[in-house]
Coordinates of C-alpha atoms in Angstrom, one line a residue:
Chain A
M216 CA 73.1 43.8 28.8
A217 CA 75.2 46.4 29.6
E218 CA 76.6 47.6 26.3
A219 CA 72.7 48.9 26.0
T220 CA 72.4 50.6 29.7
E221 CA 75.5 53.3 27.8
T222 CA 74.0 56.5 27.4
Y223 CA 74.3 58.2 23.5
K224 CA 73.1 61.0 22.0
V225 CA 69.7 61.8 21.5
G226 CA 69.5 61.1 17.8
Q227 CA 72.7 59.2 17.9
H228 CA 71.7 56.3 19.4
P229 CA 72.9 53.1 16.9
D230 CA 70.7 49.9 16.5
L231 CA 72.4 47.2 19.2
P232 CA 72.0 43.7 18.5
P233 CA 70.0 42.1 21.1
P234 CA 71.1 40.0 24.4
R235 CA 73.0 37.3 24.1
S236 CA 70.3 35.1 26.2
E237 CA 67.6 35.6 23.5
V238 CA 69.8 34.3 20.5
G239 CA 71.7 31.5 19.9
V240 CA 71.4 27.5 21.2
I241 CA 71.7 28.3 24.3
G242 CA 69.4 30.6 23.9
W243 CA 66.5 29.0 22.8
V244 CA 67.0 25.7 25.5
K245 CA 66.8 28.4 27.4
Y246 CA 63.7 30.5 25.9
N247 CA 62.0 27.2 25.6
L248 CA 63.0 24.4 27.7
L249 CA 63.8 25.5 30.9
S250 CA 62.3 29.3 31.1
T251 CA 60.2 27.5 34.6
P252 CA 59.7 24.2 37.1
F253 CA 57.2 23.1 34.9
N254 CA 58.9 23.5 31.0
V255 CA 62.3 22.1 33.3
I256 CA 60.0 18.7 34.6
M257 CA 58.4 18.6 31.3
T258 CA 61.1 19.0 29.3
L259 CA 62.4 16.0 31.5
L260 CA 59.1 13.3 31.2
A261 CA 59.3 13.8 27.5
I262 CA 63.4 13.1 27.5
W263 CA 62.8 9.3 29.8
F264 CA 59.1 8.5 27.5
L265 CA 61.5 8.9 24.2
W266 CA 64.7 7.2 25.6
S267 CA 62.2 4.5 26.9
I268 CA 60.6 3.9 23.3
I269 CA 62.7 4.9 21.1
P270 CA 64.9 1.5 21.2
P271 CA 62.7 -1.1 21.6
I272 CA 60.5 0.3 18.5
F273 CA 64.7 0.8 16.6
E274 CA 65.4 -3.2 17.7
W275 CA 62.4 -4.1 16.7
A276 CA 61.8 -2.6 13.3
V277 CA 66.1 -2.9 12.6
L278 CA 68.3 -4.0 14.9
D279 CA 67.0 -7.4 14.8
S280 CA 64.5 -7.8 12.0
V281 CA 64.5 -10.4 10.0
W282 CA 65.2 -9.8 5.6
T283 CA 65.0 -13.5 4.4
A284 CA 62.9 -16.3 5.8
E285 CA 60.9 -18.2 3.5
S286 CA 58.2 -18.3 5.6
R287 CA 57.1 -17.6 9.8
K288 CA 58.4 -20.3 10.9
A289 CA 61.7 -20.0 9.0
C290 CA 61.4 -16.1 10.2
W291 CA 60.9 -16.5 14.1
A292 CA 63.6 -19.6 14.1
K293 CA 66.0 -16.8 12.8
M294 CA 65.2 -14.4 16.6
E295 CA 66.6 -14.3 19.9
V296 CA 62.9 -13.9 21.7
P297 CA 60.4 -15.7 18.2
E298 CA 57.9 -13.0 17.4
G299 CA 60.1 -10.5 19.1
A300 CA 61.6 -8.4 16.2
A301 CA 60.1 -7.8 12.6
C302 CA 60.3 -10.3 9.5
W303 CA 60.1 -8.2 7.0
A304 CA 60.5 -11.1 5.0
F305 CA 57.2 -11.7 4.8
I306 CA 56.9 -7.8 2.6
K307 CA 59.9 -9.2 0.4
D308 CA 58.2 -11.9 -1.2
R309 CA 55.0 -10.0 -1.4
I310 CA 56.3 -6.6 -1.9
G311 CA 55.4 -7.1 -6.6
L312 CA 51.8 -8.0 -4.9
F313 CA 52.4 -4.8 -3.1
I314 CA 53.4 -2.2 -5.8
Y315 CA 51.7 -4.2 -9.3
G316 CA 48.8 -6.3 -7.8
F317 CA 48.1 -8.5 -10.5
Y318 CA 49.8 -6.9 -13.4
P319 CA 51.2 -9.7 -15.5
A320 CA 55.4 -10.1 -14.2
D321 CA 55.8 -10.0 -17.8
L322 CA 54.6 -6.6 -18.7
R323 CA 55.9 -5.0 -15.7
W324 CA 57.8 -3.1 -17.0
R325 CA 55.3 -0.7 -18.2
V326 CA 53.7 0.4 -15.3
N327 CA 57.2 1.1 -14.0
L328 CA 58.2 2.8 -16.8
S329 CA 54.7 4.6 -16.3
F330 CA 56.2 5.8 -12.1
V331 CA 59.0 6.9 -14.3
L332 CA 56.5 9.4 -16.4
M333 CA 54.8 10.3 -13.7
V334 CA 57.7 11.6 -12.0
L335 CA 59.1 13.6 -14.5
A336 CA 55.3 14.5 -14.9
I337 CA 54.5 15.6 -11.5
V338 CA 58.3 17.8 -11.0
S339 CA 57.1 19.3 -14.2
V340 CA 54.1 20.5 -12.2
L341 CA 55.6 21.8 -9.8
Y342 CA 58.3 23.1 -9.4
E343 CA 58.7 26.3 -11.4
N344 CA 62.4 26.5 -11.5
M345 CA 63.0 23.7 -13.6
P346 CA 64.9 23.8 -16.9
G347 CA 61.9 23.5 -20.2
R348 CA 59.2 24.0 -18.0
K349 CA 56.6 25.5 -20.6
F350 CA 57.3 21.8 -22.5
G351 CA 56.8 20.0 -18.9
L352 CA 53.7 21.5 -18.2
W353 CA 52.4 20.3 -22.0
Y354 CA 53.6 16.7 -21.1
A355 CA 51.6 16.7 -17.8
V356 CA 48.9 16.8 -20.3
A357 CA 49.8 14.5 -22.2
F358 CA 50.9 12.5 -19.3
P359 CA 47.5 10.8 -18.5
F360 CA 46.8 9.4 -22.1
I361 CA 50.5 8.6 -22.3
T362 CA 50.5 6.4 -19.0
G363 CA 46.9 5.3 -20.4
W364 CA 47.6 3.4 -22.8
L365 CA 50.9 2.1 -22.0
L366 CA 49.1 0.7 -18.9
V367 CA 45.7 -1.2 -20.5
G368 CA 47.9 -1.9 -23.7
G369 CA 45.8 -2.1 -26.8
L370 CA 47.1 -0.1 -30.3
G371 CA 49.8 -2.0 -30.4
L372 CA 50.5 -3.4 -27.0
T373 CA 49.4 -6.0 -25.0
H374 CA 45.6 -5.3 -23.2
V375 CA 45.3 -6.0 -19.5
D376 CA 42.1 -5.5 -17.5
T377 CA 42.2 -3.5 -15.3
D378 CA 41.3 -5.8 -12.6
Q379 CA 44.0 -7.5 -12.3
F380 CA 45.6 -4.3 -11.3
G381 CA 46.2 -3.1 -7.5
G382 CA 48.9 -1.9 -5.0
I383 CA 51.1 1.1 -4.9
M384 CA 50.2 1.4 -8.5
L385 CA 46.4 1.6 -8.1
T386 CA 47.0 3.9 -5.6
F387 CA 48.7 6.1 -7.6
I388 CA 46.0 5.9 -10.1
I389 CA 43.4 6.9 -8.3
G390 CA 44.9 9.1 -6.4
I391 CA 46.6 11.2 -9.1
T392 CA 43.4 11.1 -11.0
G393 CA 41.9 12.3 -8.6
I394 CA 43.9 15.2 -7.4
S395 CA 44.3 16.6 -10.5
F396 CA 40.6 16.5 -12.4
S397 CA 39.3 18.2 -9.6
L398 CA 41.7 21.2 -9.3
P399 CA 40.2 22.1 -11.6
I400 CA 36.4 20.8 -12.2
G401 CA 36.2 21.7 -8.1
I402 CA 37.4 25.7 -9.5
L403 CA 34.9 26.0 -12.1
L404 CA 32.3 25.5 -9.4
A405 CA 33.5 27.5 -7.2
L406 CA 33.1 30.4 -9.9
G407 CA 29.9 28.7 -10.5
R408 CA 28.2 29.0 -7.3
R409 CA 30.0 32.9 -7.0
S410 CA 27.3 33.3 -10.3
K411 CA 25.2 36.0 -10.9
L412 CA 23.0 33.6 -13.8
P413 CA 20.4 32.1 -11.6
V414 CA 20.7 28.6 -13.6
I415 CA 24.9 28.7 -12.8
R416 CA 24.7 28.8 -9.2
V417 CA 21.9 26.7 -9.3
L418 CA 22.8 23.3 -10.3
C419 CA 26.6 23.5 -9.1
V420 CA 24.7 24.2 -6.1
L421 CA 23.0 21.0 -6.5
I422 CA 26.5 19.4 -7.4
I423 CA 28.5 20.8 -4.5
E424 CA 25.9 19.8 -1.4
F425 CA 24.6 16.1 -3.5
I426 CA 27.5 15.1 -3.6
R427 CA 29.5 16.2 -0.2
G428 CA 26.1 14.7 1.3
V429 CA 26.3 11.3 0.3
P430 CA 29.7 8.9 1.7
L431 CA 32.2 8.0 0.1
I432 CA 31.9 4.4 0.7
A433 CA 28.1 5.0 -1.0
L434 CA 29.9 6.5 -3.8
L435 CA 31.7 3.6 -4.6
F436 CA 29.0 1.5 -3.9
I437 CA 27.1 3.4 -6.9
A438 CA 29.8 3.0 -8.9
S439 CA 30.2 -0.3 -8.9
T440 CA 26.1 -1.5 -8.7
M441 CA 23.9 0.8 -10.0
L442 CA 25.7 2.7 -12.9
N443 CA 25.5 0.2 -14.5
Y444 CA 21.1 0.9 -14.5
F445 CA 21.9 4.5 -16.0
L446 CA 23.8 4.2 -19.0
P447 CA 22.3 2.8 -22.0
P448 CA 22.4 -1.2 -22.1
G449 CA 25.2 -2.8 -24.0
T450 CA 28.0 0.5 -23.2
A451 CA 30.2 -2.0 -20.9
F452 CA 31.7 1.0 -18.5
D453 CA 34.6 0.5 -16.3
L454 CA 34.6 0.2 -13.1
L455 CA 38.2 1.2 -12.9
L456 CA 36.5 4.0 -14.8
R457 CA 34.1 4.7 -12.7
V458 CA 36.2 4.9 -9.3
L459 CA 38.1 7.1 -11.1
I460 CA 34.7 9.1 -11.7
M461 CA 33.3 9.4 -8.3
V462 CA 36.2 9.5 -6.7
T463 CA 36.9 12.9 -8.8
V464 CA 33.4 14.2 -8.1
F465 CA 33.4 14.0 -5.2
S466 CA 36.8 15.6 -4.0
S467 CA 35.9 18.5 -7.1
A468 CA 32.6 19.6 -4.4
Y469 CA 34.9 19.4 -1.6
I470 CA 37.6 22.0 -3.0
A471 CA 35.3 23.8 -4.9
E472 CA 34.1 24.7 -1.5
V473 CA 37.8 24.9 -0.2
I474 CA 37.8 27.4 -3.2
R475 CA 35.2 29.4 -2.9
G476 CA 36.3 30.1 0.4
G477 CA 39.5 31.6 -0.8
L478 CA 37.3 33.5 -3.5
Q479 CA 35.3 35.7 -0.4
G480 CA 38.9 35.9 0.8
I481 CA 40.0 39.0 -1.8
P482 CA 38.7 42.0 -2.0
N483 CA 36.0 43.8 -3.0
G484 CA 38.9 46.7 -4.1
Q485 CA 41.0 43.6 -6.3
Y486 CA 37.5 43.0 -8.2
E487 CA 37.1 46.2 -8.8
A488 CA 41.1 47.2 -9.6
A489 CA 40.6 44.6 -12.7
D490 CA 37.7 45.5 -13.7
S491 CA 38.1 49.3 -14.7
L492 CA 41.9 47.7 -16.1
G493 CA 39.0 46.2 -19.5
L494 CA 40.1 42.4 -17.3
T495 CA 36.9 40.7 -18.7
Y496 CA 35.4 38.0 -16.6
T497 CA 37.7 35.2 -17.1
K498 CA 41.5 37.3 -17.8
A499 CA 39.9 39.0 -15.1
H500 CA 39.8 35.7 -12.8
L501 CA 42.5 34.5 -14.7
L502 CA 45.2 37.1 -14.3
I503 CA 44.1 39.0 -11.1
I504 CA 41.3 36.4 -8.3
L505 CA 41.8 33.3 -9.1
P506 CA 45.7 33.0 -8.2
Q507 CA 45.4 35.2 -5.3
A508 CA 42.0 33.1 -4.0
L509 CA 44.3 29.5 -5.0
K510 CA 46.9 30.9 -2.8
I511 CA 44.8 31.6 0.5
S512 CA 43.1 28.2 -0.1
I513 CA 46.4 26.0 -0.4
P514 CA 46.2 24.6 3.3
G515 CA 42.7 23.9 2.4
I516 CA 43.6 22.2 -0.8
V517 CA 46.4 19.8 0.1
N518 CA 43.8 19.5 3.2
T519 CA 41.4 17.7 0.6
F520 CA 43.7 16.5 -1.0
I521 CA 45.1 14.2 1.5
G522 CA 41.7 13.2 2.6
L523 CA 41.4 12.0 -0.6
Y524 CA 45.4 9.4 -1.2
K525 CA 44.3 8.6 2.1
D526 CA 40.9 7.7 0.8
T527 CA 41.4 5.9 -1.6
T528 CA 42.0 2.5 0.3
L529 CA 38.3 2.3 0.4
V530 CA 37.4 0.5 -2.9
L531 CA 38.5 -2.4 -0.7
I532 CA 35.3 -1.7 0.1
I533 CA 33.6 -2.6 -3.7
G534 CA 37.0 -5.8 -4.0
M535 CA 39.8 -4.4 -5.7
L536 CA 42.9 -4.3 -4.4
D537 CA 45.2 -1.5 -3.2
P538 CA 47.6 -2.1 -0.5
L539 CA 46.0 -2.1 1.9
G540 CA 43.7 -4.7 0.7
V541 CA 46.9 -6.2 -0.8
G542 CA 48.0 -7.1 2.1
R543 CA 44.9 -7.8 3.9
A544 CA 44.2 -10.8 1.7
S545 CA 48.7 -11.7 1.8
L546 CA 47.1 -12.0 5.4
A547 CA 45.3 -14.9 4.2
D548 CA 48.7 -16.9 3.2
A549 CA 48.9 -19.9 5.8
V550 CA 52.7 -19.5 5.3
W551 CA 52.8 -15.9 6.8
A552 CA 49.5 -15.5 8.1
G553 CA 50.1 -14.0 11.6
L554 CA 52.2 -11.3 10.7
A555 CA 49.3 -8.1 10.8
R556 CA 51.7 -5.7 12.8
E557 CA 54.4 -5.9 9.5
V558 CA 51.8 -4.9 6.6
Y559 CA 49.7 -2.5 8.0
I560 CA 53.2 -0.4 9.7
F561 CA 54.7 -0.6 6.0
V562 CA 51.4 0.7 4.7
A563 CA 50.4 2.7 7.0
V564 CA 54.9 4.0 6.1
F565 CA 53.8 4.5 2.3
F566 CA 50.6 6.4 2.9
F567 CA 53.2 8.4 5.4
I568 CA 55.5 9.2 3.1
C569 CA 53.4 10.4 -0.2
C570 CA 51.1 12.8 2.4
F571 CA 53.1 13.4 4.4
S572 CA 55.7 14.9 0.8
M573 CA 51.9 16.5 -0.2
S574 CA 52.5 19.1 3.6
R575 CA 55.1 19.2 2.8
Y576 CA 55.4 21.0 -0.4
S577 CA 52.6 23.0 0.3
L578 CA 53.9 24.0 2.6
W579 CA 56.9 24.8 0.8
L580 CA 54.7 26.2 -2.0
E581 CA 53.3 28.9 0.8
K582 CA 56.2 30.1 1.5
R583 CA 57.4 31.3 -3.0
L584 CA 54.3 32.3 -3.0
S585 CA 54.4 34.3 -0.4
T586 CA 55.1 38.7 -1.2
E587 CA 55.3 40.1 2.0
N588 CA 58.2 41.6 4.2
Chain B
M75 CA 38.4 48.2 -32.4
I76 CA 39.5 50.2 -36.2
E77 CA 39.1 52.9 -33.3
K78 CA 42.2 51.6 -31.1
L79 CA 44.0 51.4 -33.5
K80 CA 45.0 55.5 -34.9
P81 CA 47.5 56.4 -33.5
E82 CA 46.2 58.4 -30.4
P83 CA 47.9 61.3 -28.8
A84 CA 49.8 60.6 -25.5
I85 CA 48.9 64.8 -24.5
Q86 CA 44.9 65.8 -24.5
S87 CA 45.9 68.7 -26.0
S88 CA 43.1 71.5 -25.3
K89 CA 42.1 73.1 -28.2
D90 CA 39.0 70.2 -28.4
A91 CA 37.8 71.3 -25.3
S92 CA 35.3 72.0 -26.7
K93 CA 33.6 68.7 -26.5
I94 CA 31.6 67.2 -24.4
I95 CA 34.1 63.7 -23.0
I96 CA 31.4 62.3 -20.4
E97 CA 27.9 63.9 -20.9
I98 CA 25.2 62.9 -17.0
T99 CA 21.5 63.4 -18.4
G100 CA 19.0 63.5 -15.6
M101 CA 21.1 60.3 -13.7
H102 CA 19.5 58.6 -10.7
K103 CA 21.1 55.7 -8.5
W104 CA 19.4 54.4 -5.7
F105 CA 21.9 51.1 -3.1
G106 CA 18.3 49.3 -2.6
A107 CA 15.8 51.6 -1.3
F108 CA 18.1 54.0 -0.2
H109 CA 18.6 57.3 -3.1
V110 CA 22.3 57.9 -3.0
L111 CA 22.2 59.7 -6.6
K112 CA 19.8 62.8 -7.4
N113 CA 18.7 64.0 -11.0
I114 CA 22.9 64.4 -11.3
N115 CA 23.6 66.2 -14.5
L116 CA 26.8 67.0 -15.6
K117 CA 29.7 67.7 -18.9
V118 CA 32.6 68.0 -18.3
S119 CA 35.1 69.4 -21.7
T120 CA 38.1 67.1 -22.5
G121 CA 40.3 67.9 -21.6
E122 CA 38.7 69.8 -18.0
R123 CA 39.8 69.3 -13.4
I124 CA 37.3 68.5 -12.1
V125 CA 37.9 68.9 -8.9
I126 CA 34.2 66.9 -6.6
C127 CA 33.8 67.8 -2.7
G128 CA 31.3 67.5 -0.2
P129 CA 30.3 65.7 3.2
S130 CA 31.4 61.9 3.6
G131 CA 28.1 60.2 1.9
S132 CA 27.0 62.8 0.1
G133 CA 27.4 60.7 -3.7
K134 CA 30.4 62.2 -4.9
S135 CA 32.9 58.4 -4.8
T136 CA 29.4 56.7 -6.7
L137 CA 28.7 59.2 -8.5
I138 CA 32.7 59.0 -9.9
R139 CA 32.2 55.3 -10.4
C140 CA 29.2 55.3 -12.4
I141 CA 31.7 57.0 -15.0
N142 CA 33.7 53.6 -14.9
R143 CA 30.3 52.0 -14.3
L144 CA 31.8 49.8 -10.9
E145 CA 27.6 51.2 -9.5
E146 CA 25.3 50.9 -12.1
H147 CA 22.9 53.8 -12.7
Q148 CA 18.8 53.0 -12.5
E149 CA 17.8 56.4 -14.7
G150 CA 19.0 58.4 -16.9
K151 CA 22.0 58.3 -19.4
I152 CA 25.6 58.3 -19.1
V153 CA 28.0 58.6 -22.3
V154 CA 31.7 58.5 -21.8
D155 CA 33.0 58.9 -24.4
D156 CA 30.2 59.1 -27.0
V157 CA 29.4 56.2 -26.6
E158 CA 26.6 55.2 -24.6
L159 CA 26.8 53.2 -20.6
T160 CA 24.4 50.2 -21.0
G161 CA 24.3 47.0 -19.1
D162 CA 26.3 46.4 -22.8
L163 CA 29.6 44.4 -21.3
K164 CA 31.9 45.3 -23.9
N165 CA 31.1 49.0 -24.7
I166 CA 31.0 48.5 -20.7
E167 CA 34.5 47.0 -21.3
I168 CA 36.0 50.0 -23.8
I169 CA 35.2 52.5 -21.8
R170 CA 36.4 51.2 -18.6
S171 CA 40.0 50.7 -20.7
E172 CA 40.1 53.9 -21.5
V173 CA 39.0 55.5 -18.2
G174 CA 41.4 55.0 -15.1
I175 CA 40.6 55.6 -12.0
V176 CA 42.6 55.9 -8.3
F177 CA 41.2 54.5 -5.6
Q178 CA 41.4 55.3 -2.4
Q179 CA 42.9 51.9 -0.7
F180 CA 45.2 51.4 -3.8
N181 CA 43.6 48.1 -5.4
L182 CA 46.9 47.2 -6.4
F183 CA 47.6 43.0 -7.2
P184 CA 49.8 42.1 -4.4
H185 CA 50.9 38.8 -6.2
L186 CA 52.3 40.7 -9.1
T187 CA 55.0 42.8 -8.9
V188 CA 55.3 46.6 -9.9
L189 CA 56.5 46.0 -13.5
E190 CA 53.8 43.5 -14.3
N191 CA 50.7 45.9 -12.0
C192 CA 51.1 48.5 -14.8
S193 CA 52.2 46.4 -17.5
L194 CA 49.0 43.9 -17.3
A195 CA 46.3 45.8 -19.2
P196 CA 48.8 47.3 -22.1
I197 CA 49.4 43.0 -22.8
W198 CA 45.5 41.9 -21.7
V199 CA 43.1 44.3 -22.7
R200 CA 45.3 46.3 -25.5
N201 CA 47.5 43.0 -27.2
M202 CA 50.8 44.9 -26.5
A203 CA 54.0 42.3 -26.6
K204 CA 55.5 41.9 -23.1
A205 CA 58.7 44.2 -24.0
E206 CA 56.4 46.9 -25.0
A207 CA 53.4 47.3 -23.0
E208 CA 57.2 47.0 -19.6
D209 CA 59.1 49.8 -21.8
L210 CA 55.6 51.1 -20.5
A211 CA 55.4 51.3 -17.8
L212 CA 58.6 51.8 -16.8
K213 CA 57.5 54.9 -19.2
Y214 CA 54.6 55.4 -16.3
L215 CA 57.4 54.7 -13.5
E216 CA 60.0 56.9 -13.7
R217 CA 56.4 59.7 -14.4
V218 CA 55.6 59.0 -10.8
Q219 CA 59.4 59.0 -9.7
I220 CA 59.8 55.5 -8.5
P221 CA 61.2 53.1 -11.9
E222 CA 63.8 51.8 -8.7
Q223 CA 60.9 50.5 -7.2
A224 CA 59.5 48.0 -10.5
K225 CA 61.1 44.9 -8.9
K226 CA 59.1 44.5 -5.8
Y227 CA 56.4 43.8 -4.6
P228 CA 53.4 46.5 -3.8
G229 CA 53.5 44.6 -0.1
Q230 CA 57.0 46.1 0.7
L231 CA 56.2 49.9 -0.5
S232 CA 55.5 52.9 1.1
G233 CA 51.6 54.0 0.9
G234 CA 52.3 56.5 -1.2
Q235 CA 54.7 54.9 -3.1
Q236 CA 51.5 52.1 -3.6
Q237 CA 49.4 54.9 -4.3
R238 CA 51.8 56.1 -7.3
V239 CA 52.0 53.5 -8.7
A240 CA 48.1 53.1 -8.5
I241 CA 48.5 56.4 -10.7
A242 CA 51.2 55.1 -13.0
R243 CA 48.9 51.8 -13.9
S244 CA 45.8 53.8 -14.8
L245 CA 48.9 56.1 -17.2
C246 CA 49.5 52.4 -18.5
M247 CA 46.7 52.5 -20.5
N248 CA 46.6 55.9 -21.7
P249 CA 43.5 57.0 -20.9
K250 CA 41.6 59.9 -22.6
I251 CA 40.2 60.1 -18.7
M252 CA 41.6 59.5 -15.2
L253 CA 38.7 59.1 -12.0
F254 CA 40.6 59.7 -8.6
D255 CA 38.6 58.5 -5.4
E256 CA 40.1 60.3 -2.3
P257 CA 43.3 59.6 -3.3
T258 CA 45.4 60.8 -0.2
S259 CA 42.6 59.7 2.5
A260 CA 44.4 56.7 3.5
L261 CA 47.9 57.8 3.4
D262 CA 49.9 59.0 6.2
P263 CA 50.4 63.7 5.7
E264 CA 54.6 62.9 5.4
M265 CA 53.0 61.1 1.9
I266 CA 49.9 62.9 0.5
K267 CA 52.6 65.7 -1.0
E268 CA 54.3 62.9 -3.0
V269 CA 50.7 62.0 -4.6
L270 CA 49.9 65.8 -4.6
D271 CA 53.1 65.7 -6.4
V272 CA 52.3 63.4 -8.9
M273 CA 48.3 64.2 -10.2
V274 CA 49.4 68.5 -10.4
E275 CA 51.8 67.3 -12.7
L276 CA 49.6 64.6 -14.4
A277 CA 47.5 67.8 -14.5
E278 CA 48.9 69.9 -16.2
T279 CA 48.9 67.2 -19.7
G280 CA 45.7 67.8 -20.6
V281 CA 44.5 64.7 -19.4
T282 CA 40.6 65.4 -18.2
M283 CA 40.3 64.0 -14.5
L284 CA 37.6 63.8 -12.6
V285 CA 39.1 64.3 -8.5
V286 CA 37.1 63.7 -5.6
T287 CA 38.7 65.4 -2.6
H288 CA 39.5 67.3 0.1
E289 CA 42.5 68.9 -0.3
M290 CA 41.6 72.8 -1.1
G291 CA 44.8 73.1 -2.0
F292 CA 44.6 70.9 -4.5
A293 CA 41.3 72.2 -5.7
T294 CA 43.1 75.8 -6.5
A295 CA 46.4 74.6 -7.2
V296 CA 44.8 72.2 -10.0
A297 CA 40.7 72.6 -11.0
D298 CA 39.2 74.5 -13.8
R299 CA 35.3 73.6 -11.3
V300 CA 34.7 72.6 -8.1
I301 CA 31.2 71.2 -7.9
F302 CA 29.8 70.4 -4.2
M303 CA 27.5 67.7 -3.1
D304 CA 25.7 66.9 -0.8
E305 CA 22.9 63.7 -0.2
G306 CA 23.0 62.8 -3.3
E307 CA 22.2 66.4 -5.8
I308 CA 25.4 68.6 -7.0
I309 CA 24.4 71.4 -5.1
E310 CA 27.0 74.3 -7.3
Q311 CA 29.8 74.7 -8.8
K312 CA 31.7 77.3 -10.1
P313 CA 35.0 78.1 -10.7
P314 CA 37.8 77.7 -7.8
N315 CA 38.7 80.7 -6.6
E316 CA 35.2 81.5 -6.7
F317 CA 33.7 78.7 -5.1
F318 CA 35.6 79.2 -2.5
Q319 CA 35.7 83.3 -2.0
N320 CA 32.1 83.5 -2.9
P321 CA 30.6 80.3 -1.6
E322 CA 26.1 81.0 -3.1
H323 CA 24.0 78.1 -1.0
D324 CA 24.3 77.6 2.9
R325 CA 25.3 74.6 3.0
T326 CA 28.4 74.9 0.7
K327 CA 29.2 77.9 3.2
L328 CA 29.0 75.7 6.5
F329 CA 31.0 73.0 4.5
L330 CA 33.6 75.0 3.2
S331 CA 33.8 76.9 7.2
Q332 CA 34.2 73.6 8.7
I333 CA 36.5 72.4 6.7
L334 CA 39.0 75.7 6.2
A335 CA 38.5 76.3 10.0
H336 CA 41.5 73.9 10.9

């Protein structure tokens, strides 16, 4: 502080460092935690709350938990207090079901290989700096077909019915299909809704409003029961495929509205500048308008994707076993019944990891795309 | 397309000044029920430099925006470089690639670097190779004296620098006509000069220019003709000396007395 009071000649005042109390750890603590008496009390209360809640949870979930046992009884026998800690042995016992559903055990390598291919595809799409990204993007386009073949079989591989799919694998299939197809479809719907051609505009508005006006569960029931009535007789249409279409269409309508919001945020001058250079509608949108509109829509898009991802659990209502469905089915087993906490915590942690990653990625992307100072 | 394959002279020689490059006859435009442009008749020769002035709301911006069809006229005829402006999208795209425009608000693409802003249209409209387009962009960035900012984003530049980038972006399309829509009105006084200097230099190359501006110094120094508009009509058009010393209409005299008073 003392330095700032020194006098300098006019026009020769140097840049001084900010006062000490404003920077560093001490400055941060003082400013954020201890600035007023009320703030001091809130800080103490928060510390007390964390102190009383974290150690017991840690003991229950980690320190005292049991990882190997044949049954719930055997699990509890190993504890100081029966039911006093987590019995992860249950999850361990059922982990195959949680990951693969009823996929035949001797063919699970195909699912594992698909997981690896999936990670490669995701990395290729999400990380611009990846070496050989151009090849990576082509690979990402081919990925759904490769995995589809790997998982379902045919062409030399043993056929596996999609009703044997389940668990985390099913969540990934529905979630990733929904996310990757609803973005382009949503963009087209959003552009269509702003089209100058009345036919296209009205059609897009009708699709968006109808889909948004119907609950996803209703659409899933339509997919599982009614869709066959509308199709020509004899066309057996796989249930999973119907669910994939419904989930994609559902989230496309939401994405379309999010992107329309983004498009409205683009100043008119950008359209005029693009037009005035002689760019066609398609080029102007691909090069100028959409990159900016998508950038400002990122929080909304990711929000919709996270919602979609969690909504995949709704498929348990039409008899498909996603991780939550597998968990509920496992609880019906007399050997393990009663371990609901372990199951739901496991499922919750799985979904949290996926959704939190999406959220962090979107923040990272926003930062990277920022062109402000 | 065949026309474009012929090498174009980088500088339009003022010898073919007799050639009419823009011809507007009996043109009217309405915004809804509001009659913005009334019976506009205007001929511009190749290489001519025209300054358009007038009070705000007089339709001067709308007039030049009609020339590259950012605004659609409802009656009359506009012919630019022997192509008539109609609803035909192909014609409009051809004319737009020949006519550059510089906006009051710059309208640079904020998600692209300065270099990408300038090379975008040559690559995607003229199908130029990327390296060639970047060389071209750097050449024009040098001409507007900011080659060192090529890797920056527009948001990191001052207003004057952004406007000079916008001029370079238009020049990269090697336009036959340059339109300026109040290019210095959004700038701080300190930056107006750097933009005007670039425009004066550009005028010396002989490109056809239509400039909507209140910079009367620029009009005196550069313009071949000054057009005064009010309430959607062209009131008077004259060479700058005559226009400033000898205005005919009372409306013009009033306007000049107001802008020259301070």
